[in-house]
């Protein structure tokens, strides 16, 4: 079992819709959870991090964490074509980040 | 703030040569930096943790004699790929741990290495 699992996609949504990206992790000791966006040929850029159970909102993005279910998700409201990218979930409990394989999101105009 | 740079952005070299990649934190001091490798269509894989003033910690399966890491100052870590071979061709990305955060890392723009 991979430590951090994501559906590779592609996930295709129409412009203006809500995109829902999911991630599960195996290490119950994980304490920090991150979502990164990576455009093709570029390095990852941090979108959000979440440490506590529940929801955390930042603009069009909402991260949701459920430690009991070992599940973290990212919702993107009012999706735009510029949101088309690979979204990487990363988990940490020792200061090191363990990445999932990423989900490719396609937002169609 | 929290800007990390890498140099070079792209390098092409012949098999058997060595390549040095620099990673700099431009507006903060980073006692800890990380080196990742990303093959096409795959996720980032941590290669090693670079600690200022001490030896790097390598992940399982990463050859420390092939991937030399030096973290001589609080703003600079270098990765040298020694005796590079075509299978070392990859996207190498560094990150720096933000000093006031337990786990937050900021990534450099990456270095595309192609070994002929």
mmCIF file of C-alpha atoms in Angstrom:
data_model
loop_
_atom_site.group_PDB
_atom_site.id
_atom_site.type_symbol
_atom_site.label_atom_id
_atom_site.label_comp_id
_atom_site.label_asym_id
_atom_site.label_seq_id
_atom_site.Cartn_x
_atom_site.Cartn_y
_atom_site.Cartn_z
ATOM 1 C CA UNK A 1 0.000 0.000 0.000
ATOM 2 C CA UNK A 2 1.320 3.405 -0.967
ATOM 3 C CA UNK A 3 1.776 5.867 1.862
ATOM 4 C CA UNK A 4 -0.201 8.608 0.132
ATOM 5 C CA UNK A 5 -2.733 7.703 -2.520
ATOM 6 C CA UNK A 6 -4.477 9.850 -5.062
ATOM 7 C CA UNK A 7 -6.508 9.027 -8.135
ATOM 8 C CA UNK A 8 -4.282 10.019 -11.051
ATOM 9 C CA UNK A 9 -7.269 11.134 -13.134
ATOM 10 C CA UNK A 10 -7.666 13.040 -15.281
ATOM 11 C CA UNK A 11 -10.549 14.703 -13.502
ATOM 12 C CA UNK A 12 -12.466 16.794 -15.972
ATOM 13 C CA UNK A 13 -14.884 19.516 -14.863
ATOM 14 C CA UNK A 14 -16.578 22.343 -16.741
ATOM 15 C CA UNK A 15 -15.601 25.919 -16.066
ATOM 16 C CA UNK A 16 -17.421 27.305 -13.040
ATOM 17 C CA UNK A 17 -18.008 23.905 -11.449
ATOM 18 C CA UNK A 18 -16.614 22.579 -8.181
ATOM 19 C CA UNK A 19 -13.610 20.284 -8.503
ATOM 20 C CA UNK A 20 -13.141 17.749 -5.713
ATOM 21 C CA UNK A 21 -9.737 16.171 -5.233
ATOM 22 C CA UNK A 22 -9.177 13.371 -2.758
ATOM 23 C CA UNK A 23 -6.230 11.857 -0.936
ATOM 24 C CA UNK A 24 -5.808 9.048 1.580
ATOM 25 C CA UNK A 25 -2.764 8.321 3.704
ATOM 26 C CA UNK A 26 -1.581 5.309 5.660
ATOM 27 C CA UNK A 27 0.441 6.763 8.548
ATOM 28 C CA UNK A 28 -1.901 7.573 11.439
ATOM 29 C CA UNK A 29 0.868 9.618 13.037
ATOM 30 C CA UNK A 30 0.780 12.159 10.220
ATOM 31 C CA UNK A 31 0.264 15.653 11.537
ATOM 32 C CA UNK A 32 0.512 18.035 8.613
ATOM 33 C CA UNK A 33 -1.226 17.906 5.281
ATOM 34 C CA UNK A 34 -0.494 19.962 2.213
ATOM 35 C CA UNK A 35 -1.924 20.549 -1.225
ATOM 36 C CA UNK A 36 0.416 21.650 -3.980
ATOM 37 C CA UNK A 37 -0.347 22.591 -7.560
ATOM 38 C CA UNK A 38 2.121 21.687 -10.281
ATOM 39 C CA UNK A 39 1.936 22.921 -13.835
ATOM 40 C CA UNK A 40 3.653 20.850 -16.495
ATOM 41 C CA UNK A 41 7.417 21.356 -16.418
ATOM 42 C CA UNK A 42 7.268 23.497 -13.290
ATOM 43 C CA UNK A 43 7.921 22.841 -9.626
ATOM 44 C CA UNK A 44 5.092 22.530 -7.094
ATOM 45 C CA UNK A 45 3.552 25.593 -5.523
ATOM 46 C CA UNK A 46 1.818 25.486 -2.177
ATOM 47 C CA UNK A 47 -1.929 26.041 -2.238
ATOM 48 C CA UNK A 48 -2.933 25.205 1.302
ATOM 49 C CA UNK A 49 -1.954 23.332 4.412
ATOM 50 C CA UNK A 50 -4.168 21.939 7.145
ATOM 51 C CA UNK A 51 -3.285 20.520 10.523
ATOM 52 C CA UNK A 52 -6.625 20.051 12.300
ATOM 53 C CA UNK A 53 -9.728 18.050 11.558
ATOM 54 C CA UNK A 54 -12.404 19.945 9.708
ATOM 55 C CA UNK A 55 -12.436 22.496 6.939
ATOM 56 C CA UNK A 56 -10.060 25.310 6.097
ATOM 57 C CA UNK A 57 -11.032 27.848 3.484
ATOM 58 C CA UNK A 58 -8.811 30.194 1.472
ATOM 59 C CA UNK A 59 -10.509 32.009 -1.367
ATOM 60 C CA UNK A 60 -11.854 29.479 -3.860
ATOM 61 C CA UNK A 61 -10.040 26.624 -2.133
ATOM 62 C CA UNK A 62 -11.244 24.522 0.802
ATOM 63 C CA UNK A 63 -9.166 21.799 2.385
ATOM 64 C CA UNK A 64 -10.931 19.151 4.421
ATOM 65 C CA UNK A 65 -9.228 16.802 6.866
ATOM 66 C CA UNK A 66 -10.604 13.704 8.561
ATOM 67 C CA UNK A 67 -7.880 12.050 10.600
ATOM 68 C CA UNK A 68 -10.119 9.197 11.745
ATOM 69 C CA UNK A 69 -10.684 8.205 8.130
ATOM 70 C CA UNK A 70 -7.128 9.213 7.117
ATOM 71 C CA UNK A 71 -8.550 11.326 4.369
ATOM 72 C CA UNK A 72 -7.839 14.800 3.108
ATOM 73 C CA UNK A 73 -9.522 16.583 0.241
ATOM 74 C CA UNK A 74 -9.333 19.805 -1.705
ATOM 75 C CA UNK A 75 -12.353 21.562 -3.153
ATOM 76 C CA UNK A 76 -11.926 24.190 -5.838
ATOM 77 C CA UNK A 77 -14.983 26.358 -6.335
ATOM 78 C CA UNK A 78 -15.735 28.238 -9.542
ATOM 79 C CA UNK A 79 -13.066 26.250 -11.393
ATOM 80 C CA UNK A 80 -11.188 28.155 -14.077
ATOM 81 C CA UNK A 81 -9.218 26.857 -17.081
ATOM 82 C CA UNK A 82 -6.103 28.243 -15.365
ATOM 83 C CA UNK A 83 -6.711 25.732 -12.555
ATOM 84 C CA UNK A 84 -5.864 22.932 -14.997
ATOM 85 C CA UNK A 85 -2.774 21.312 -13.475
ATOM 86 C CA UNK A 86 -1.658 18.350 -11.400
ATOM 87 C CA UNK A 87 -2.577 18.586 -7.732
ATOM 88 C CA UNK A 88 -0.242 16.893 -5.301
ATOM 89 C CA UNK A 89 -1.254 15.845 -1.825
ATOM 90 C CA UNK A 90 1.609 15.712 0.679
ATOM 91 C CA UNK A 91 1.686 14.397 4.220
ATOM 92 C CA UNK A 92 4.228 14.903 6.987
ATOM 93 C CA UNK A 93 4.859 13.821 10.549
ATOM 94 C CA UNK A 94 8.643 14.039 10.734
ATOM 95 C CA UNK A 95 9.297 17.205 8.780
ATOM 96 C CA UNK A 96 9.665 15.201 5.572
ATOM 97 C CA UNK A 97 6.956 15.414 2.951
ATOM 98 C CA UNK A 98 5.559 12.244 1.422
ATOM 99 C CA UNK A 99 3.787 12.990 -1.856
ATOM 100 C CA UNK A 100 0.983 11.220 -3.599
ATOM 101 C CA UNK A 101 1.232 10.637 -7.319
ATOM 102 C CA UNK A 102 -0.997 13.604 -8.041
ATOM 103 C CA UNK A 103 -4.368 14.108 -9.699
ATOM 104 C CA UNK A 104 -4.531 15.818 -13.063
ATOM 105 C CA UNK A 105 -7.374 18.316 -13.240
ATOM 106 C CA UNK A 106 -8.745 19.548 -16.549
ATOM 107 C CA UNK A 107 -11.139 22.495 -16.478
ATOM 108 C CA UNK A 108 -12.916 22.813 -19.787
ATOM 109 C CA UNK A 109 -14.128 26.244 -20.974
ATOM 110 C CA UNK B 1 8.834 36.300 0.818
ATOM 111 C CA UNK B 2 9.908 32.645 0.973
ATOM 112 C CA UNK B 3 11.652 32.533 -2.396
ATOM 113 C CA UNK B 4 13.895 29.627 -3.323
ATOM 114 C CA UNK B 5 16.051 29.674 -6.430
ATOM 115 C CA UNK B 6 17.871 26.928 -8.299
ATOM 116 C CA UNK B 7 20.690 27.096 -10.784
ATOM 117 C CA UNK B 8 20.945 26.018 -13.501
ATOM 118 C CA UNK B 9 17.371 25.618 -14.662
ATOM 119 C CA UNK B 10 18.398 23.246 -17.392
ATOM 120 C CA UNK B 11 21.588 21.294 -18.060
ATOM 121 C CA UNK B 12 22.640 18.821 -20.699
ATOM 122 C CA UNK B 13 25.783 16.819 -20.099
ATOM 123 C CA UNK B 14 27.663 13.838 -21.448
ATOM 124 C CA UNK B 15 27.558 10.487 -19.726
ATOM 125 C CA UNK B 16 30.299 10.166 -17.127
ATOM 126 C CA UNK B 17 30.538 13.832 -16.254
ATOM 127 C CA UNK B 18 29.487 15.478 -12.994
ATOM 128 C CA UNK B 19 26.855 18.160 -12.622
ATOM 129 C CA UNK B 20 26.383 20.567 -9.717
ATOM 130 C CA UNK B 21 22.984 22.074 -8.916
ATOM 131 C CA UNK B 22 22.637 24.976 -6.505
ATOM 132 C CA UNK B 23 19.653 25.716 -4.301
ATOM 133 C CA UNK B 24 19.379 29.051 -2.518
ATOM 134 C CA UNK B 25 16.868 30.500 -0.101
ATOM 135 C CA UNK B 26 16.802 34.168 -1.094
ATOM 136 C CA UNK B 27 14.939 35.885 1.728
ATOM 137 C CA UNK B 28 15.162 33.545 4.680
ATOM 138 C CA UNK B 29 17.657 31.276 6.362
ATOM 139 C CA UNK B 30 17.061 27.583 5.936
ATOM 140 C CA UNK B 31 18.796 25.173 8.256
ATOM 141 C CA UNK B 32 17.077 22.343 6.429
ATOM 142 C CA UNK B 33 16.710 21.858 2.705
ATOM 143 C CA UNK B 34 15.417 18.885 0.786
ATOM 144 C CA UNK B 35 16.287 17.409 -2.593
ATOM 145 C CA UNK B 36 13.663 15.657 -4.690
ATOM 146 C CA UNK B 37 13.693 13.917 -8.025
ATOM 147 C CA UNK B 38 10.728 13.659 -10.346
ATOM 148 C CA UNK B 39 10.585 11.387 -13.367
ATOM 149 C CA UNK B 40 8.004 12.056 -16.117
ATOM 150 C CA UNK B 41 4.414 11.378 -15.073
ATOM 151 C CA UNK B 42 5.539 10.488 -11.567
ATOM 152 C CA UNK B 43 5.395 12.248 -8.243
ATOM 153 C CA UNK B 44 8.211 13.841 -6.314
ATOM 154 C CA UNK B 45 10.482 11.394 -4.555
ATOM 155 C CA UNK B 46 12.574 12.637 -1.659
ATOM 156 C CA UNK B 47 16.245 11.898 -2.206
ATOM 157 C CA UNK B 48 17.850 13.435 0.848
ATOM 158 C CA UNK B 49 17.551 15.938 3.654
ATOM 159 C CA UNK B 50 20.287 18.537 3.764
ATOM 160 C CA UNK B 51 21.141 20.055 7.133
ATOM 161 C CA UNK B 52 23.373 23.085 7.444
ATOM 162 C CA UNK B 53 26.718 22.183 8.935
ATOM 163 C CA UNK B 54 26.169 18.449 9.056
ATOM 164 C CA UNK B 55 25.967 15.451 6.769
ATOM 165 C CA UNK B 56 22.924 14.933 4.615
ATOM 166 C CA UNK B 57 20.468 12.176 5.399
ATOM 167 C CA UNK B 58 19.702 10.030 2.377
ATOM 168 C CA UNK B 59 16.533 8.113 1.695
ATOM 169 C CA UNK B 60 16.659 4.387 1.199
ATOM 170 C CA UNK B 61 17.932 3.454 -2.237
ATOM 171 C CA UNK B 62 19.676 6.753 -2.930
ATOM 172 C CA UNK B 63 23.428 6.413 -3.396
ATOM 173 C CA UNK B 64 25.172 8.964 -1.213
ATOM 174 C CA UNK B 65 28.434 8.628 -3.143
ATOM 175 C CA UNK B 66 26.678 9.386 -6.398
ATOM 176 C CA UNK B 67 24.528 12.268 -5.197
ATOM 177 C CA UNK B 68 26.791 14.485 -3.132
ATOM 178 C CA UNK B 69 25.059 17.096 -1.009
ATOM 179 C CA UNK B 70 26.722 20.038 0.679
ATOM 180 C CA UNK B 71 24.889 22.564 2.851
ATOM 181 C CA UNK B 72 27.695 24.967 3.688
ATOM 182 C CA UNK B 73 25.609 27.973 4.644
ATOM 183 C CA UNK B 74 22.127 28.834 5.854
ATOM 184 C CA UNK B 75 21.082 29.886 2.372
ATOM 185 C CA UNK B 76 22.834 27.437 0.053
ATOM 186 C CA UNK B 77 22.708 23.713 -0.557
ATOM 187 C CA UNK B 78 24.299 21.993 -3.528
ATOM 188 C CA UNK B 79 23.610 18.646 -5.149
ATOM 189 C CA UNK B 80 26.334 17.132 -7.308
ATOM 190 C CA UNK B 81 25.405 14.250 -9.557
ATOM 191 C CA UNK B 82 28.670 12.406 -10.056
ATOM 192 C CA UNK B 83 29.449 10.265 -13.090
ATOM 193 C CA UNK B 84 26.020 10.966 -14.509
ATOM 194 C CA UNK B 85 24.341 8.388 -16.709
ATOM 195 C CA UNK B 86 21.252 8.635 -18.943
ATOM 196 C CA UNK B 87 19.097 7.051 -16.233
ATOM 197 C CA UNK B 88 19.910 10.039 -14.004
ATOM 198 C CA UNK B 89 18.063 12.287 -16.437
ATOM 199 C CA UNK B 90 15.242 13.769 -14.407
ATOM 200 C CA UNK B 91 13.741 16.913 -12.902
ATOM 201 C CA UNK B 92 15.608 17.754 -9.707
ATOM 202 C CA UNK B 93 13.800 20.033 -7.275
ATOM 203 C CA UNK B 94 14.989 21.454 -3.998
ATOM 204 C CA UNK B 95 12.932 22.871 -1.190
ATOM 205 C CA UNK B 96 13.743 24.848 1.907
ATOM 206 C CA UNK B 97 12.041 24.510 5.234
ATOM 207 C CA UNK B 98 10.651 27.779 6.472
ATOM 208 C CA UNK B 99 12.303 28.513 9.824
ATOM 209 C CA UNK B 100 9.185 29.415 11.780
ATOM 210 C CA UNK B 101 7.119 26.515 10.459
ATOM 211 C CA UNK B 102 7.271 22.925 11.602
ATOM 212 C CA UNK B 103 6.619 21.364 8.217
ATOM 213 C CA UNK B 104 6.113 24.045 5.594
ATOM 214 C CA UNK B 105 8.508 23.880 2.642
ATOM 215 C CA UNK B 106 8.986 26.204 -0.297
ATOM 216 C CA UNK B 107 10.181 24.778 -3.557
ATOM 217 C CA UNK B 108 12.735 25.997 -6.030
ATOM 218 C CA UNK B 109 11.851 26.115 -9.735
ATOM 219 C CA UNK B 110 13.656 22.862 -10.484
ATOM 220 C CA UNK B 111 16.557 21.779 -12.676
ATOM 221 C CA UNK B 112 15.987 19.671 -15.761
ATOM 222 C CA UNK B 113 18.986 17.345 -16.183
ATOM 223 C CA UNK B 114 19.511 15.516 -19.437
ATOM 224 C CA UNK B 115 22.410 13.076 -19.668
ATOM 225 C CA UNK B 116 23.360 12.073 -23.191
#
